[in-house]
Amino acid sequence: GRGAKVLLLDKQTFPRDKPCGGGVTLRAASVLDVDLSPVIERTIHGARFSLRLGPEFDRTFDRPLTYMTQRSRLDAHLIERAAEAGADLHDGEAVREIEVASRGAASSVTVRTDRDAYSARVLIAADGANGIAGRSLGLRREYEEAVALEGNVPFAPDIPEEWRDTVALDLGGLAGGYGWVFPKGDHLNVGVGAWKYASFTLRPKLAALAKRYGFDETKLENLRGHHLPVRIAGSPIARGPVALVGDAAGLVDPLSGEGIHMAFASGRLAADPT
């Protein structure tokens, strides 16, 4: 809306899935001017807490706690809104090389893909925890790393009523992390996270968590792991005309491992010309 000519490059074609619990907090949703209701599958009002898979207790609230979506739907929705706002979308086009050129006080950046080369005054890199931008420019060199393992428990035609507006959080059983159960439209997302040095515990911890709630761990679908980079204070996230946002900058909440809020917030800050 401010007259900038924007090219949006993504190596994936949309819709595409991404490992993520898919919880959009109210704080995250408040950052956006985009209506997320078309991709919200569950509105959460309750939480079920346990300590090391022991006895549980529930809390229910009148106001929503968080919203549940799937990244395949959320990201495609956001991409579509960006294109509608005027961004030139090139999906399925991976960035291979980034070069920064400085001429006095001015600078520019050139991005090369398998198809073409593009020059711009500014590059906002939202290419995730394993993205090329941070590596090629020597940014985000100092960060802690957490890991997560998750899978889905399918239900047809609908998930059990007790889970439809409730999440489960099991605390104290993983080094620096926790276990969760998140309800979606037709399945439950079940996962565990911890600091990277404890990654060898994730598989047995996930099996124990599934068993605790009566799920068969051997029947979990779409089982996958992913990294959560947590930025250390003082680590650079911008250099010249390039700024990292979201997971690329390690902007993950160190307590919860939640990254959607800071992805939204850092993207908005990067887009502010002031």
Short mmCIF file of C-alpha atoms in Angstrom, two decimals:
data_model
loop_
_atom_site.label_atom_id
_atom_site.label_comp_id
_atom_site.label_asym_id
_atom_site.label_seq_id
_atom_site.Cartn_x
_atom_site.Cartn_y
_atom_site.Cartn_z
CA GLY A 1 0.00 0.00 0.00
CA ARG A 2 3.04 2.32 0.21
CA GLY A 3 4.06 2.06 -3.43
CA ALA A 4 6.83 -0.52 -3.05
CA LYS A 5 7.31 -3.00 -5.86
CA VAL A 6 7.53 -6.39 -4.15
CA LEU A 7 8.78 -9.72 -5.50
CA LEU A 8 7.93 -12.73 -3.34
CA LEU A 9 10.14 -15.78 -3.92
CA ASP A 10 9.52 -19.19 -2.35
CA LYS A 11 11.14 -22.50 -3.18
CA GLN A 12 7.88 -24.35 -2.47
CA THR A 13 4.64 -24.27 -4.40
CA PHE A 14 1.51 -23.53 -2.41
CA PRO A 15 -0.35 -24.96 -0.67
CA ARG A 16 2.48 -26.78 1.07
CA ASP A 17 2.80 -28.18 4.57
CA LYS A 18 5.37 -27.19 7.19
CA PRO A 19 6.24 -28.86 10.50
CA CYS A 20 4.53 -26.74 13.15
CA GLY A 21 2.02 -27.17 15.95
CA GLY A 22 -0.18 -24.66 14.15
CA GLY A 23 -1.26 -22.63 17.17
CA VAL A 24 -1.94 -18.95 16.46
CA THR A 25 -2.04 -17.07 19.76
CA LEU A 26 -4.30 -14.07 20.24
CA ARG A 27 -1.15 -11.96 20.45
CA ALA A 28 -0.05 -13.26 17.05
CA ALA A 29 -3.45 -12.77 15.46
CA SER A 30 -3.59 -9.18 16.72
CA VAL A 31 -0.45 -8.28 14.74
CA LEU A 32 -2.09 -8.93 11.38
CA ASP A 33 -4.58 -6.88 9.41
CA VAL A 34 -5.51 -10.12 7.64
CA ASP A 35 -8.68 -12.01 8.59
CA LEU A 36 -7.60 -15.52 9.62
CA SER A 37 -11.10 -16.91 10.17
CA PRO A 38 -11.16 -18.82 6.84
CA VAL A 39 -8.27 -21.04 8.01
CA ILE A 40 -9.02 -21.34 11.73
CA GLU A 41 -10.09 -24.94 12.42
CA ARG A 42 -10.54 -24.77 16.19
CA THR A 43 -10.93 -22.00 18.75
CA ILE A 44 -9.43 -23.09 22.05
CA HIS A 45 -11.07 -22.25 25.37
CA GLY A 46 -9.57 -24.91 27.61
CA ALA A 47 -6.23 -26.38 28.65
CA ARG A 48 -5.42 -29.73 30.21
CA PHE A 49 -2.23 -29.67 32.29
CA SER A 50 -0.10 -32.50 33.64
CA LEU A 51 3.34 -32.87 35.19
CA ARG A 52 5.56 -35.66 33.80
CA LEU A 53 2.51 -37.52 32.45
CA GLY A 54 0.97 -37.67 35.92
CA PRO A 55 -2.51 -36.63 37.07
CA GLU A 56 -4.12 -33.88 35.00
CA PHE A 57 -6.32 -30.89 35.71
CA ASP A 58 -8.37 -28.79 33.31
CA ARG A 59 -9.02 -25.08 33.11
CA THR A 60 -11.71 -23.57 30.90
CA PHE A 61 -12.10 -19.89 30.03
CA ASP A 62 -14.90 -17.82 28.52
CA ARG A 63 -12.52 -15.99 26.19
CA PRO A 64 -10.43 -17.79 23.54
CA LEU A 65 -6.90 -18.85 24.51
CA THR A 66 -5.58 -19.52 21.02
CA TYR A 67 -6.61 -20.52 17.52
CA MET A 68 -5.69 -23.75 15.75
CA THR A 69 -4.84 -23.97 12.06
CA GLN A 70 -2.58 -25.96 9.76
CA ARG A 71 0.40 -24.36 8.11
CA SER A 72 -0.65 -25.74 4.71
CA ARG A 73 -3.79 -23.61 4.95
CA LEU A 74 -2.45 -20.63 6.90
CA ASP A 75 0.58 -20.02 4.69
CA ALA A 76 -1.39 -20.39 1.47
CA HIS A 77 -3.97 -17.94 2.81
CA LEU A 78 -1.27 -15.37 3.61
CA ILE A 79 0.43 -15.87 0.24
CA GLU A 80 -2.88 -15.26 -1.52
CA ARG A 81 -3.48 -12.06 0.47
CA ALA A 82 0.03 -10.82 -0.39
CA ALA A 83 -0.57 -11.45 -4.10
CA GLU A 84 -3.92 -9.67 -3.90
CA ALA A 85 -2.15 -6.70 -2.30
CA GLY A 86 0.16 -6.46 -5.32
CA ALA A 87 3.15 -8.70 -4.58
CA ASP A 88 4.55 -10.53 -7.62
CA LEU A 89 4.57 -14.17 -6.47
CA HIS A 90 7.14 -16.62 -7.83
CA ASP A 91 6.57 -19.87 -5.95
CA GLY A 92 8.48 -23.00 -6.81
CA GLU A 93 11.57 -20.84 -7.39
CA ALA A 94 14.41 -21.41 -4.91
CA VAL A 95 17.05 -18.81 -4.09
CA ARG A 96 20.54 -20.12 -4.87
CA GLU A 97 22.79 -17.13 -4.24
CA ILE A 98 22.63 -13.70 -2.60
CA GLU A 99 25.07 -10.87 -3.30
CA VAL A 100 25.21 -7.47 -1.62
CA ALA A 101 26.83 -4.53 -3.40
CA SER A 102 27.72 -1.25 -1.68
CA ARG A 103 28.39 2.03 -3.43
CA GLY A 104 29.11 4.72 -0.91
CA ALA A 105 26.07 5.20 1.28
CA ALA A 106 23.89 3.27 -1.16
CA SER A 107 23.63 -0.49 -1.34
CA SER A 108 21.68 -3.09 -3.27
CA VAL A 109 21.16 -6.82 -3.23
CA THR A 110 21.00 -9.35 -6.06
CA VAL A 111 19.21 -12.65 -5.66
CA ARG A 112 19.90 -15.48 -8.09
CA THR A 113 17.65 -18.45 -8.67
CA ASP A 114 17.67 -21.29 -11.19
CA ARG A 115 15.48 -19.16 -13.44
CA ASP A 116 16.77 -15.60 -13.21
CA ALA A 117 18.54 -12.89 -11.23
CA TYR A 118 16.71 -10.09 -9.42
CA SER A 119 18.08 -6.84 -8.01
CA ALA A 120 16.47 -4.84 -5.24
CA ARG A 121 17.15 -2.11 -2.73
CA VAL A 122 16.05 -4.33 0.18
CA LEU A 123 15.81 -8.07 0.85
CA ILE A 124 13.61 -9.39 3.67
CA ALA A 125 14.63 -13.00 4.28
CA ALA A 126 11.87 -15.19 5.71
CA ASP A 127 13.52 -18.43 4.62
CA GLY A 128 13.31 -20.30 7.90
CA ALA A 129 15.68 -22.05 10.25
CA ASN A 130 17.72 -23.62 7.46
CA GLY A 131 17.54 -20.73 5.02
CA ILE A 132 20.31 -19.54 2.74
CA ALA A 133 20.21 -15.86 3.70
CA GLY A 134 21.59 -16.16 7.22
CA ARG A 135 24.32 -18.58 6.16
CA SER A 136 25.50 -16.69 3.09
CA LEU A 137 25.64 -13.33 4.85
CA GLY A 138 27.13 -14.54 8.11
CA LEU A 139 24.07 -13.57 10.12
CA ARG A 140 22.42 -15.40 13.02
CA ARG A 141 25.68 -17.02 14.03
CA GLU A 142 24.80 -17.29 17.71
CA TYR A 143 21.68 -19.17 18.70
CA GLU A 144 20.53 -22.03 20.86
CA GLU A 145 18.72 -24.86 19.18
CA ALA A 146 15.69 -26.82 20.22
CA VAL A 147 14.12 -29.73 18.38
CA ALA A 148 10.60 -31.09 18.15
CA LEU A 149 8.94 -34.29 16.98
CA GLU A 150 5.27 -34.45 16.09
CA GLY A 151 2.64 -36.60 14.43
CA ASN A 152 -1.10 -36.67 13.80
CA VAL A 153 -3.86 -38.85 15.22
CA PRO A 154 -6.63 -38.95 12.56
CA PHE A 155 -10.32 -39.07 13.38
CA ALA A 156 -13.33 -39.44 11.09
CA PRO A 157 -15.68 -37.73 10.78
CA ASP A 158 -14.69 -35.60 13.78
CA ILE A 159 -12.35 -35.64 16.74
CA PRO A 160 -13.74 -36.60 20.18
CA GLU A 161 -15.83 -33.86 21.78
CA GLU A 162 -13.53 -33.59 24.80
CA TRP A 163 -10.70 -32.39 22.53
CA ARG A 164 -12.56 -30.02 20.23
CA ASP A 165 -11.75 -26.83 22.13
CA THR A 166 -9.03 -28.04 24.51
CA VAL A 167 -5.25 -28.36 24.28
CA ALA A 168 -3.09 -30.56 26.51
CA LEU A 169 0.30 -29.51 27.87
CA ASP A 170 2.55 -31.91 29.75
CA LEU A 171 5.34 -30.10 31.58
CA GLY A 172 8.52 -31.14 33.36
CA GLY A 173 9.25 -34.29 31.37
CA LEU A 174 11.63 -32.94 28.71
CA ALA A 175 14.82 -30.91 28.99
CA GLY A 176 13.75 -27.34 28.29
CA GLY A 177 10.53 -28.41 26.61
CA TYR A 178 7.13 -30.04 26.97
CA GLY A 179 4.60 -32.30 25.30
CA TRP A 180 1.35 -31.21 23.66
CA VAL A 181 -1.91 -32.29 22.10
CA PHE A 182 -3.46 -29.74 19.71
CA PRO A 183 -6.87 -30.32 18.09
CA LYS A 184 -7.39 -29.59 14.39
CA GLY A 185 -10.34 -30.11 12.07
CA ASP A 186 -10.09 -33.89 11.63
CA HIS A 187 -7.06 -34.89 13.69
CA LEU A 188 -5.04 -34.23 16.82
CA ASN A 189 -1.47 -32.98 16.52
CA VAL A 190 0.65 -34.71 19.17
CA GLY A 191 4.22 -33.62 19.78
CA VAL A 192 7.19 -33.13 22.07
CA GLY A 193 10.00 -30.58 22.10
CA ALA A 194 13.29 -30.18 23.98
CA TRP A 195 16.74 -28.67 23.72
CA LYS A 196 18.83 -30.26 20.98
CA TYR A 197 21.16 -32.09 23.38
CA ALA A 198 18.12 -34.09 24.54
CA SER A 199 16.93 -34.96 21.03
CA PHE A 200 17.51 -38.68 21.63
CA THR A 201 14.67 -38.60 24.18
CA LEU A 202 12.02 -37.34 21.77
CA ARG A 203 10.92 -40.64 20.25
CA PRO A 204 10.30 -42.46 23.55
CA LYS A 205 8.76 -39.31 25.06
CA LEU A 206 6.34 -39.02 22.16
CA ALA A 207 5.37 -42.67 22.54
CA ALA A 208 4.77 -42.16 26.27
CA LEU A 209 2.72 -39.02 25.67
CA ALA A 210 0.54 -40.77 23.09
CA LYS A 211 0.00 -43.72 25.43
CA ARG A 212 -0.86 -41.37 28.30
CA TYR A 213 -3.81 -40.01 26.32
CA GLY A 214 -4.91 -43.34 24.89
CA PHE A 215 -3.45 -43.01 21.38
CA ASP A 216 -1.52 -45.72 19.55
CA GLU A 217 1.94 -44.24 18.87
CA THR A 218 2.57 -46.74 16.09
CA LYS A 219 -0.39 -45.31 14.15
CA LEU A 220 0.70 -41.68 14.24
CA GLU A 221 0.62 -40.22 10.74
CA ASN A 222 2.96 -37.71 9.11
CA LEU A 223 5.60 -38.14 11.80
CA ARG A 224 8.30 -35.48 11.44
CA GLY A 225 10.93 -33.56 13.32
CA HIS A 226 12.11 -29.98 13.00
CA HIS A 227 14.58 -27.49 14.44
CA LEU A 228 13.72 -24.41 16.48
CA PRO A 229 16.52 -21.80 16.42
CA VAL A 230 16.43 -19.52 19.47
CA ARG A 231 18.39 -16.30 18.97
CA ILE A 232 20.90 -15.26 21.64
CA ALA A 233 20.65 -11.59 22.62
CA GLY A 234 23.04 -9.45 20.58
CA SER A 235 23.18 -11.75 17.57
CA PRO A 236 22.86 -9.80 14.30
CA ILE A 237 19.71 -10.17 12.26
CA ALA A 238 20.36 -7.45 9.66
CA ARG A 239 23.28 -6.37 7.52
CA GLY A 240 23.18 -3.63 4.92
CA PRO A 241 20.05 -4.00 2.80
CA VAL A 242 19.21 -7.47 4.17
CA ALA A 243 17.08 -8.25 7.23
CA LEU A 244 16.12 -11.65 8.61
CA VAL A 245 12.66 -12.23 10.07
CA GLY A 246 10.89 -15.06 11.86
CA ASP A 247 12.69 -18.38 12.20
CA ALA A 248 15.45 -17.15 9.88
CA ALA A 249 16.39 -14.66 12.60
CA GLY A 250 15.90 -17.17 15.43
CA LEU A 251 12.93 -15.21 16.75
CA VAL A 252 11.35 -18.09 18.61
CA ASP A 253 9.88 -17.75 22.10
CA PRO A 254 12.46 -19.51 24.30
CA LEU A 255 9.81 -20.61 26.80
CA SER A 256 7.12 -22.03 24.52
CA GLY A 257 8.99 -22.55 21.24
CA GLU A 258 6.20 -20.59 19.53
CA GLY A 259 7.38 -18.70 16.45
CA ILE A 260 4.28 -17.52 14.59
CA HIS A 261 3.85 -14.35 16.66
CA MET A 262 7.38 -13.11 16.05
CA ALA A 263 7.22 -14.15 12.41
CA PHE A 264 4.21 -11.87 12.00
CA ALA A 265 5.66 -9.08 14.17
CA SER A 266 9.16 -9.07 12.68
CA GLY A 267 7.75 -9.14 9.16
CA ARG A 268 5.60 -6.13 9.94
CA LEU A 269 8.53 -4.25 11.48
CA ALA A 270 10.71 -5.04 8.46
CA ALA A 271 8.04 -3.63 6.15
CA ASP A 272 7.83 -0.33 8.08
CA PRO A 273 9.74 2.37 6.13
CA THR A 274 10.33 4.38 9.30
#
